[in-house]
PDB file of C-alpha atoms in Angstrom:
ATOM      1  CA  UNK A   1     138.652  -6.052 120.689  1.00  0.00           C
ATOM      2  CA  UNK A   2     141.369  -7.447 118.047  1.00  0.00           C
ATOM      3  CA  UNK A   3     141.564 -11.170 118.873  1.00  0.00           C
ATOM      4  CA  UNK A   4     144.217 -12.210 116.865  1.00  0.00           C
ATOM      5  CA  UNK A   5     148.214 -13.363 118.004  1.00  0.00           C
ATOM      6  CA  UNK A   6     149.740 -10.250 116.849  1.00  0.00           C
ATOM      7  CA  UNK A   7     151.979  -8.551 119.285  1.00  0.00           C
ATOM      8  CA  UNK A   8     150.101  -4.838 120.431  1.00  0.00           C
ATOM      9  CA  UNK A   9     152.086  -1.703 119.657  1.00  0.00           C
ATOM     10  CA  UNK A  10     149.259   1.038 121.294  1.00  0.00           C
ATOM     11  CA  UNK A  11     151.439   1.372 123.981  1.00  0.00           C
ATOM     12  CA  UNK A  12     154.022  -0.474 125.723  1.00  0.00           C
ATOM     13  CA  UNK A  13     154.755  -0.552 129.288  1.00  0.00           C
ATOM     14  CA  UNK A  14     157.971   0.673 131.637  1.00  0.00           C
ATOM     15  CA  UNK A  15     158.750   0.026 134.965  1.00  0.00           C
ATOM     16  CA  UNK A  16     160.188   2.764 137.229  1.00  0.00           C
ATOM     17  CA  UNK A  17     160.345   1.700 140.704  1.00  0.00           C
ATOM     18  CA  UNK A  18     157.300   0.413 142.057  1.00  0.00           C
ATOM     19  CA  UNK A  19     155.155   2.454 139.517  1.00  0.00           C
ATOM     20  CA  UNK A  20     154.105   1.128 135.610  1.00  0.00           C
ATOM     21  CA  UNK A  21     153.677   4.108 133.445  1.00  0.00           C
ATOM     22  CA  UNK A  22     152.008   3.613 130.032  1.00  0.00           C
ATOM     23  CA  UNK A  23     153.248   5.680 126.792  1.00  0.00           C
ATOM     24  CA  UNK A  24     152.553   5.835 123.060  1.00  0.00           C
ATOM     25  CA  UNK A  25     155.035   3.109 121.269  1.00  0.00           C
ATOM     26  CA  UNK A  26     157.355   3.500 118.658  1.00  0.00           C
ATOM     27  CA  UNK A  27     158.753   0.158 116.225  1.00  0.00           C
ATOM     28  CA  UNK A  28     161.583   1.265 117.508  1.00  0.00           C
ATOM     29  CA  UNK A  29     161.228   0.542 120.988  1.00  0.00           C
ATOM     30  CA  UNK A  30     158.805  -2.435 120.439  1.00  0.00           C
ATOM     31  CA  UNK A  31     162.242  -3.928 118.196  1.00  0.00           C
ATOM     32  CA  UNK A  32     163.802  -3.762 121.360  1.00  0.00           C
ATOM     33  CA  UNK A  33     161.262  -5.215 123.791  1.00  0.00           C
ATOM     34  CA  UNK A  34     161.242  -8.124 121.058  1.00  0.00           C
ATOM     35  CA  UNK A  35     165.106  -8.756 120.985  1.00  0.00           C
ATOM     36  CA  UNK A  36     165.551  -8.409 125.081  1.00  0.00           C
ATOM     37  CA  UNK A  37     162.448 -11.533 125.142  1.00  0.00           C
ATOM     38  CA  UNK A  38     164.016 -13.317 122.629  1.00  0.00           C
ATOM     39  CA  UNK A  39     167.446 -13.289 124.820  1.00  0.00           C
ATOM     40  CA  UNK A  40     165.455 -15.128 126.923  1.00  0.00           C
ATOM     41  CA  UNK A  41     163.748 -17.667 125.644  1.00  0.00           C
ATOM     42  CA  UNK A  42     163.818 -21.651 126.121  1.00  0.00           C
ATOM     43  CA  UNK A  43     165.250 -23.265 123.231  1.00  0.00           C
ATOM     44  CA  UNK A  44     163.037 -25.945 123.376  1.00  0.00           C
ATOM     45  CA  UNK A  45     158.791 -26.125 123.624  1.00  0.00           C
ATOM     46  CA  UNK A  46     156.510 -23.838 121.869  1.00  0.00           C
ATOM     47  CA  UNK A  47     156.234 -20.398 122.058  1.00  0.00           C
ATOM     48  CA  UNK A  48     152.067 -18.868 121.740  1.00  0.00           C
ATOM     49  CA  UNK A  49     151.376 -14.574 122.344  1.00  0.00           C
ATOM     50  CA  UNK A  50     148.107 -13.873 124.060  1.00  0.00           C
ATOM     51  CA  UNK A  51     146.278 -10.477 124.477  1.00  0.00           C
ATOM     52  CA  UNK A  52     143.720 -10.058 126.825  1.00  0.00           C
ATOM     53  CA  UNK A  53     142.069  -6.507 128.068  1.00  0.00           C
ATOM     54  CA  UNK A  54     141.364  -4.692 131.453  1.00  0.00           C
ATOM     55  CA  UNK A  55     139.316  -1.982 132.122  1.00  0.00           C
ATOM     56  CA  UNK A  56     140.817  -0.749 134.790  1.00  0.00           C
ATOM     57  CA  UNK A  57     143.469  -1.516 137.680  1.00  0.00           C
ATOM     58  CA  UNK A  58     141.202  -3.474 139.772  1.00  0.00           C
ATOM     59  CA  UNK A  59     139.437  -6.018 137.599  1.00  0.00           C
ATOM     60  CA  UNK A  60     140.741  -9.089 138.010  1.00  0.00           C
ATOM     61  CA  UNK A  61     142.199 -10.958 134.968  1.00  0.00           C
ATOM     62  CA  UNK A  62     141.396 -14.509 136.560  1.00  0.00           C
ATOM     63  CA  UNK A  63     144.669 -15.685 135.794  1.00  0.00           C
ATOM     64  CA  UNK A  64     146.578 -17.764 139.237  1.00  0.00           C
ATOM     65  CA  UNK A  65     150.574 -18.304 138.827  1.00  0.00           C
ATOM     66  CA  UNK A  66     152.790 -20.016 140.788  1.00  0.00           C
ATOM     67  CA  UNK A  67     156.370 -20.901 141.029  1.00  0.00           C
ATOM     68  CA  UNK A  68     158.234 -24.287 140.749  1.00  0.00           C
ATOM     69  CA  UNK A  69     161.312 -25.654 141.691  1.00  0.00           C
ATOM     70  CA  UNK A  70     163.388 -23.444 139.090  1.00  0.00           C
ATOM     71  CA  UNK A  71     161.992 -20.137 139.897  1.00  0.00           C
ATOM     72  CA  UNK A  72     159.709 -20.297 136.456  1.00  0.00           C
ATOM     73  CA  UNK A  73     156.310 -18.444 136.624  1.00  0.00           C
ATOM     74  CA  UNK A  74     154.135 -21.240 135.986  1.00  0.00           C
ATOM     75  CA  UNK A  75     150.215 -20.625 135.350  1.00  0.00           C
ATOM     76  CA  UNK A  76     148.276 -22.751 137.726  1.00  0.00           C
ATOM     77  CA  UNK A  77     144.832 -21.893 137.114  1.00  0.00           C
ATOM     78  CA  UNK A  78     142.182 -19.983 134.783  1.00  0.00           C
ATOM     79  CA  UNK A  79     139.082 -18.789 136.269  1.00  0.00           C
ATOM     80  CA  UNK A  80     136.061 -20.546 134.313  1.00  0.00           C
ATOM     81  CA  UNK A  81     134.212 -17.384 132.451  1.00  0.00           C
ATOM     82  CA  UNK A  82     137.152 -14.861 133.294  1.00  0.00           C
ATOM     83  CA  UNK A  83     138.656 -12.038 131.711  1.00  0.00           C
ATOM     84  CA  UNK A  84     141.567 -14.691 130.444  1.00  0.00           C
ATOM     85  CA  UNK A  85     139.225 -17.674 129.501  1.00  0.00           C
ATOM     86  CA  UNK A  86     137.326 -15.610 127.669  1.00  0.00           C
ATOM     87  CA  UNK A  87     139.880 -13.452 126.025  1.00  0.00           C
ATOM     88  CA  UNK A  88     143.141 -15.285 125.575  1.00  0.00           C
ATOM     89  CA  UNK A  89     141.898 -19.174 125.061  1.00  0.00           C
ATOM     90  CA  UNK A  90     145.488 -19.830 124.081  1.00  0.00           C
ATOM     91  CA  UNK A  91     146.595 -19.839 127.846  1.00  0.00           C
ATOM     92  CA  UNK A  92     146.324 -23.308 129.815  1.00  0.00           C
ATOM     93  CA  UNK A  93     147.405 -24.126 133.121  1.00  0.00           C
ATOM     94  CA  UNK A  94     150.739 -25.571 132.886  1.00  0.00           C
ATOM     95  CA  UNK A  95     152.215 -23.023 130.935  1.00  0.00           C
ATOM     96  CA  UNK A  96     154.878 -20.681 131.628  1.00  0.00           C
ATOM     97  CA  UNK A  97     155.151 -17.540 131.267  1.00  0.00           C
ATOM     98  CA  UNK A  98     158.153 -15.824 129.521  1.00  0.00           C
ATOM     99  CA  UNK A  99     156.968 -11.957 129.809  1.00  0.00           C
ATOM    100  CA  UNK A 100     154.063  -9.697 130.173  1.00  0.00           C
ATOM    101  CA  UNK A 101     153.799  -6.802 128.045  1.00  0.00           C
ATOM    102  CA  UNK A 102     157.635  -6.954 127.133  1.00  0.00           C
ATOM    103  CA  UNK A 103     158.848  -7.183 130.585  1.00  0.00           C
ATOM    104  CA  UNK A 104     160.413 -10.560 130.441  1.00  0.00           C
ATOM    105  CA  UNK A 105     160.167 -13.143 133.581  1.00  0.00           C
ATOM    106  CA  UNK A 106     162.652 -15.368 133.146  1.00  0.00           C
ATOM    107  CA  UNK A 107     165.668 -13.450 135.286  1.00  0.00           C
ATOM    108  CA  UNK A 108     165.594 -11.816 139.139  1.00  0.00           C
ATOM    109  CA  UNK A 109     165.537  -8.437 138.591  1.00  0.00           C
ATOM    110  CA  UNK A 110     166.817  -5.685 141.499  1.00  0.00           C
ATOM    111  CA  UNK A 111     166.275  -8.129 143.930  1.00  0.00           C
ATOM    112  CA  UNK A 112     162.705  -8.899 142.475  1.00  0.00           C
ATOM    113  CA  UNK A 113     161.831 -12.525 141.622  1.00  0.00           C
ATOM    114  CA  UNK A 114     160.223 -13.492 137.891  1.00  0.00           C
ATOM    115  CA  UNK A 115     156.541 -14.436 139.862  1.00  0.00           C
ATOM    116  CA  UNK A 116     157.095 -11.237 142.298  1.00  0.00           C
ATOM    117  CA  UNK A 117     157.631  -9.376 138.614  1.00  0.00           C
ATOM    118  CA  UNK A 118     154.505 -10.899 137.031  1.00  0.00           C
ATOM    119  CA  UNK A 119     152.203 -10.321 140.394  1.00  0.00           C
ATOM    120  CA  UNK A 120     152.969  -6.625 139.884  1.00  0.00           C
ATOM    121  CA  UNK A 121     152.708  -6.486 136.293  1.00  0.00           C
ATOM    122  CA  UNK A 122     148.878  -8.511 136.247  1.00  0.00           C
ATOM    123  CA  UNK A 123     148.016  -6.428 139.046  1.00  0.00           C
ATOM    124  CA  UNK A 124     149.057  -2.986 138.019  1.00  0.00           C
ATOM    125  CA  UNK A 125     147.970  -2.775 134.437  1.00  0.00           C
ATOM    126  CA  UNK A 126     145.024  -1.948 132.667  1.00  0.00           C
ATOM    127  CA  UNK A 127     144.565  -1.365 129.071  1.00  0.00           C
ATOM    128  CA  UNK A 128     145.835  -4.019 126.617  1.00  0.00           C
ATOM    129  CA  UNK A 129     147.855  -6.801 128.392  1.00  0.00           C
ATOM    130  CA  UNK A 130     150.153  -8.693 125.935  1.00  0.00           C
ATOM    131  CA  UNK A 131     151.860 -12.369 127.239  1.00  0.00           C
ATOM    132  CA  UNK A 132     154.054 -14.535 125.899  1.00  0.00           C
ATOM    133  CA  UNK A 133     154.198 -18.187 127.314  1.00  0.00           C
ATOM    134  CA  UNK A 134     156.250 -21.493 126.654  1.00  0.00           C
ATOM    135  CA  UNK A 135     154.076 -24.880 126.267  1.00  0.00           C
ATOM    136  CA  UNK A 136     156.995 -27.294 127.773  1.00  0.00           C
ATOM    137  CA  UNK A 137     157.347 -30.190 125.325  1.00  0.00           C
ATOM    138  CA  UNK A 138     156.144 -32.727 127.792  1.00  0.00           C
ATOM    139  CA  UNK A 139     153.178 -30.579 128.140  1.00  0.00           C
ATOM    140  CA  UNK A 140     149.634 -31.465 125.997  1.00  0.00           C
ATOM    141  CA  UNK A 141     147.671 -28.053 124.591  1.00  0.00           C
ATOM    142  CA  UNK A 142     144.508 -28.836 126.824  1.00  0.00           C
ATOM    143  CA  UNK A 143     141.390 -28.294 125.507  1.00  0.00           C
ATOM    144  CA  UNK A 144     138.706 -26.186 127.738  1.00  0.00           C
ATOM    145  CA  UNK A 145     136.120 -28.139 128.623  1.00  0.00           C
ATOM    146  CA  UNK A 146     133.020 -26.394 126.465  1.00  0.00           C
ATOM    147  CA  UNK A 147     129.792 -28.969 126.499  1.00  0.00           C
ATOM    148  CA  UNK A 148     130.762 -32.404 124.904  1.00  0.00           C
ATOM    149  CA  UNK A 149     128.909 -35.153 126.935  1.00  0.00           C
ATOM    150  CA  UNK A 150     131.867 -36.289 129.345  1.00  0.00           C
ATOM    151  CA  UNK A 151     131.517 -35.338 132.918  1.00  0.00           C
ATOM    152  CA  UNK A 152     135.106 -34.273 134.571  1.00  0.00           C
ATOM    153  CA  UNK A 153     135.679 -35.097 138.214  1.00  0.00           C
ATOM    154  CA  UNK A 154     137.364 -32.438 139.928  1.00  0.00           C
ATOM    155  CA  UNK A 155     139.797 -33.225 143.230  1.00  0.00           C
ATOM    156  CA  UNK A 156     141.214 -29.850 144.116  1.00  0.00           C
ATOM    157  CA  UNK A 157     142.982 -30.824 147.017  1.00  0.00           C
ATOM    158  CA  UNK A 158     145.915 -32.173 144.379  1.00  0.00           C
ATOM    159  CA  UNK A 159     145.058 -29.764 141.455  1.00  0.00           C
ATOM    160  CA  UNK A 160     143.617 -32.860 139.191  1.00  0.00           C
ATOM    161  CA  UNK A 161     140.311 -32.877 136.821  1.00  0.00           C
ATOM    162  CA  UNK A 162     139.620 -36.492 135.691  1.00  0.00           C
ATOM    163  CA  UNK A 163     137.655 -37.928 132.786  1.00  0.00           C
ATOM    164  CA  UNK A 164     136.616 -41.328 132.005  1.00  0.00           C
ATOM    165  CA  UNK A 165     138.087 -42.634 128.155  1.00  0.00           C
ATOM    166  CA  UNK A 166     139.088 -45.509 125.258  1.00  0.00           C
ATOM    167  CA  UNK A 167     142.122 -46.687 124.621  1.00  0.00           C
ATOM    168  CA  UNK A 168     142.917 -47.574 121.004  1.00  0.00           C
ATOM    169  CA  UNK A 169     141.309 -51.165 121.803  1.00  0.00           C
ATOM    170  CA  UNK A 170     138.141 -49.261 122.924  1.00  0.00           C
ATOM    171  CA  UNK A 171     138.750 -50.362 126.874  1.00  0.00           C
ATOM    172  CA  UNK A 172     137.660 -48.193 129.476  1.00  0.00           C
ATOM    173  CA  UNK A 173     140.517 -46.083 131.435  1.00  0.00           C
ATOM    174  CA  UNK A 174     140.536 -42.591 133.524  1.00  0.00           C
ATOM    175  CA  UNK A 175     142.665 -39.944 131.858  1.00  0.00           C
ATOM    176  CA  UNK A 176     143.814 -36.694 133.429  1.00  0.00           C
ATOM    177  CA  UNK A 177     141.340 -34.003 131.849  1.00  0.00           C
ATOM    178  CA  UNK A 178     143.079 -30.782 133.278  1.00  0.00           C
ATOM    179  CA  UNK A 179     145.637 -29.666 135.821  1.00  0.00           C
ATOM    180  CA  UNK A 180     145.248 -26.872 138.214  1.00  0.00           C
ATOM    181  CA  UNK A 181     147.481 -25.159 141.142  1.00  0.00           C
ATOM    182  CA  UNK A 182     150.172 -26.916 142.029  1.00  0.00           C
ATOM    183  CA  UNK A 183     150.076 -29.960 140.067  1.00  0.00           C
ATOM    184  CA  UNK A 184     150.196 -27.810 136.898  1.00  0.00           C
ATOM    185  CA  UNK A 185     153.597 -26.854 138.377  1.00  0.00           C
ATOM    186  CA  UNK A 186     155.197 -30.549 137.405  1.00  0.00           C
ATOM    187  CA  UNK A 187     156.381 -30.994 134.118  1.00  0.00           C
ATOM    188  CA  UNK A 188     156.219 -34.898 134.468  1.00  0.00           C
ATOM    189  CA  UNK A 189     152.174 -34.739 133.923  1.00  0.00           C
ATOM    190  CA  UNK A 190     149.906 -33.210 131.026  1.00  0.00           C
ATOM    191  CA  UNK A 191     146.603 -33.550 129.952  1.00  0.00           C
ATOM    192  CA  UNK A 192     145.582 -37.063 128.607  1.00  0.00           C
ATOM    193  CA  UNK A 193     147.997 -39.292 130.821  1.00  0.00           C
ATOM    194  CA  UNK A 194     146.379 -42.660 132.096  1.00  0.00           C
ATOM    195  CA  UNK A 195     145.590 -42.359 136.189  1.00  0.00           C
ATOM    196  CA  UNK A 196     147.043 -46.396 136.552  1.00  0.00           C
ATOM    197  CA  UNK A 197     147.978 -46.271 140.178  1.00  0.00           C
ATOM    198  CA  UNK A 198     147.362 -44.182 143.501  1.00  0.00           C
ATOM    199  CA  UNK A 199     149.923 -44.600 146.570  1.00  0.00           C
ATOM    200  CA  UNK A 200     150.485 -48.016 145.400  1.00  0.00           C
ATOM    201  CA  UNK A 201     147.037 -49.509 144.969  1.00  0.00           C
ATOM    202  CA  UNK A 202     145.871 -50.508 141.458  1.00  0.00           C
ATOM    203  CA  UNK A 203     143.592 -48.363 139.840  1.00  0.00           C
ATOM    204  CA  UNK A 204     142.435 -51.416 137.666  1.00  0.00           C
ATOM    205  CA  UNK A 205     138.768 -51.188 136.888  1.00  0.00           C
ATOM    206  CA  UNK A 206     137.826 -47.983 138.317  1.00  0.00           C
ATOM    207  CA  UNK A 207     136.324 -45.223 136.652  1.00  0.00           C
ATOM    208  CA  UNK A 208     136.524 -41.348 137.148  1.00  0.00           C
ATOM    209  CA  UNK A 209     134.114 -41.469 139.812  1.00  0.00           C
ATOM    210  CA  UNK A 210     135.615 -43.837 141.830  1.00  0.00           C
ATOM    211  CA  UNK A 211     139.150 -42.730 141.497  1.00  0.00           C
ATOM    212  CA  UNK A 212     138.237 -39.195 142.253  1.00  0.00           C
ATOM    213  CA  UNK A 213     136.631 -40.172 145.408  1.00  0.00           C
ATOM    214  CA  UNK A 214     139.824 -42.282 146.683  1.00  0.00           C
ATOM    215  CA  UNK A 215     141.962 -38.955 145.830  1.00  0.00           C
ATOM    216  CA  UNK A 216     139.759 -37.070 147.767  1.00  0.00           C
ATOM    217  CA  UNK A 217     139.824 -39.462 150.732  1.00  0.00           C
ATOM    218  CA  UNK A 218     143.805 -39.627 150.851  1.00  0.00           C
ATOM    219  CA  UNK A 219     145.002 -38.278 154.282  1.00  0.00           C
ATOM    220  CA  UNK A 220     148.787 -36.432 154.952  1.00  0.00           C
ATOM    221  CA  UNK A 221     149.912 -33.995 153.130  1.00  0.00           C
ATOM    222  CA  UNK A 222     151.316 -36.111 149.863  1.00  0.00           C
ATOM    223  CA  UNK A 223     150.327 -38.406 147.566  1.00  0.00           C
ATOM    224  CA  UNK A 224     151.890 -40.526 145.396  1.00  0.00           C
ATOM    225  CA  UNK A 225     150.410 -40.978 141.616  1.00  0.00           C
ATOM    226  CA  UNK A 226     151.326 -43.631 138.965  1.00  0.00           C
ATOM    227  CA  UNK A 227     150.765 -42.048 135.283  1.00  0.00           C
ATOM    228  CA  UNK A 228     150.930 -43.457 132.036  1.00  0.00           C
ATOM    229  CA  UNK A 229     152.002 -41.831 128.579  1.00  0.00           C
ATOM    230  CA  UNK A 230     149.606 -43.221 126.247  1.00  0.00           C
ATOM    231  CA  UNK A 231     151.786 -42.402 123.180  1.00  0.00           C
ATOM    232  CA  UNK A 232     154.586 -44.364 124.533  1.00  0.00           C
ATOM    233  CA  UNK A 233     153.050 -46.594 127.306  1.00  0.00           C
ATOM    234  CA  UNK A 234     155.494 -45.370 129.837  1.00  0.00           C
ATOM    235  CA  UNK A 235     154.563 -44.672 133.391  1.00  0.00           C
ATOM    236  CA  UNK A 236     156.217 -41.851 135.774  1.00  0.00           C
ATOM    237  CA  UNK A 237     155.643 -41.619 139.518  1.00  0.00           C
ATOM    238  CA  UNK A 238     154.868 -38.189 140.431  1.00  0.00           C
ATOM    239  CA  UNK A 239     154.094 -37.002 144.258  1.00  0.00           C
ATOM    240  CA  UNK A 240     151.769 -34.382 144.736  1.00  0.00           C
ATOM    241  CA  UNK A 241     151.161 -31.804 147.584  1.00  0.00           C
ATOM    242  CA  UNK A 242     148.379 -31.343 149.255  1.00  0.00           C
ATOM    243  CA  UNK A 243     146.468 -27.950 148.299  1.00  0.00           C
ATOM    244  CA  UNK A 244     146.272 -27.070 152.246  1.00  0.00           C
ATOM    245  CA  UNK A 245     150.222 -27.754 152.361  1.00  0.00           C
ATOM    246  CA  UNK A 246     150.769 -25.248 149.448  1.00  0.00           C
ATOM    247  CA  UNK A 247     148.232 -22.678 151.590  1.00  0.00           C
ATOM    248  CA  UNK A 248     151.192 -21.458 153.198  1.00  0.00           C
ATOM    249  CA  UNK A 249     153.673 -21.133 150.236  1.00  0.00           C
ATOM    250  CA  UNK A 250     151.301 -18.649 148.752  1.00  0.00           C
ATOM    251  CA  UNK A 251     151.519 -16.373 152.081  1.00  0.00           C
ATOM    252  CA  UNK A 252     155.373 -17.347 152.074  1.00  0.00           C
ATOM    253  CA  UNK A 253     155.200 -15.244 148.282  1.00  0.00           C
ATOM    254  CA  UNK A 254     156.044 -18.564 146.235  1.00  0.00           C
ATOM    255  CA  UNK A 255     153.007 -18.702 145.236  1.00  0.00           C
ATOM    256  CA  UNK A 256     149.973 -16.419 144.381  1.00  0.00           C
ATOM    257  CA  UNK A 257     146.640 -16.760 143.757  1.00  0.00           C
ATOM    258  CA  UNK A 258     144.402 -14.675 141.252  1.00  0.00           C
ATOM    259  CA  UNK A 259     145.018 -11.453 139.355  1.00  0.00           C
TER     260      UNK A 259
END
């Protein structure tokens, strides 16, 4: 399979009703795919093209999107050893995504939200799937976690992955390794911020371990985060849900879970 960036023109991909019907391209008609996206597109963050390939229909792509606040598809997790992580390593969670195969995601459509769109699209294709996504410029490229000798503490129950790190004096402090469901959803946090405070209480002299376990023992269906930027040093409070509390926003259709 061709792993480079460069946009696909085997085929491209039309919608008619509920049905996706694949047919040879022409430049012609991929110009126009490219100048309805571009219409749409964020004037600020950075834009990266992906390509990733299904067999049929029914695999699944690994690939879990969500929605946040402004009705953006947002992509929430990647299956470790999927079709997507091992295909199109320039998708993280956090990212959102602008079109699949042309069809863009930014607009409601007939009645038919951007994640409904993209749900459809992931599910019904096979073949050569093209995407374009937006990295949001308070948004870190993560880097997938592929041996290195750090151990990352996972607390699914917000959507965080933690590390232990150095600061630029060589002092010990917790950094956010990954994001995942819903807390990939706020644009406030990316990978690398400092974990200083949890509901309050000082996160002083803890490491990954420890913070990961006082996450995972928080009760209700919130919690409250301190963060710092290390770039700048400043901190944002950001309150997370509660994966159980997001359990019924998936059945509710704002959110989904793998394709």
């Amino acid at each position: 399979m061709n792993r480079n960036n460069s946009i696909s023109t085997d085929f491209t991909i039309l919608t008619d009703g509920s049905s996706i019907i694949f047919e040879d391209s022409s430049a012609e008609k991929q110009t126009r795919q490219d100048n309805r996206a571009r219409q749409t597109l964020p004037s600020t963050g950075t834009i990266v093209q992906a390509c990733f390939q299904k067999e049929s229909a029914q695999d699944k792509t690994g690939l879990a999107i969500g929605s946040n606040k402004a009705d953006q598809v947002v992509i929430t997790k990647i299956v470790p050893n999927s079709i997507v992580f091992q295909q199109a390593q320039e998708l993280q969670p956090g990212m959102q995504l602008l079109s699949i195969n042309g069809v863009t995601l930014t607009t409601v459509t007939d009645g038919v939200s951007p994640l409904q769109k993209a749900a459809q699209l992931l599910m019904g294709a096979s073949g050569n799937i093209m995407v374009v996504a937006l990295v949001p410029p308070t948004m870190r490229r993560q880097r997938r976690l592929g041996g290195g000798n750090h151990k990352v503490y996972k607390v699914l129950k917000w959507g965080l992955c933690l590390r232990d790190a150095t600061n630029s004096q060589g002092k010990p402090i917790v950094v956010i390794h990954r994001l995942e469901y819903h807390a990939a959803t706020h644009k406030e946090l990316s990978a690398g911020m400092i974990i200083r405070r949890i509901n309050s209480g000082t996160c002083a002299h803890m490491n990954a371990s420890k913070i990961a376990k006082l996450l995972e023992d928080q009760r209700g269906g919130q919690c409250k985060i301190t963060v710092e930027k290390p770039a700048t040093g400043k901190t944002t409070n950001v309150v997370l849900g509660h994966r159980d509390t997001h359990n019924f926003r998936f059945r509710t259709s704002n959110w989904h879970r793998y394709f």
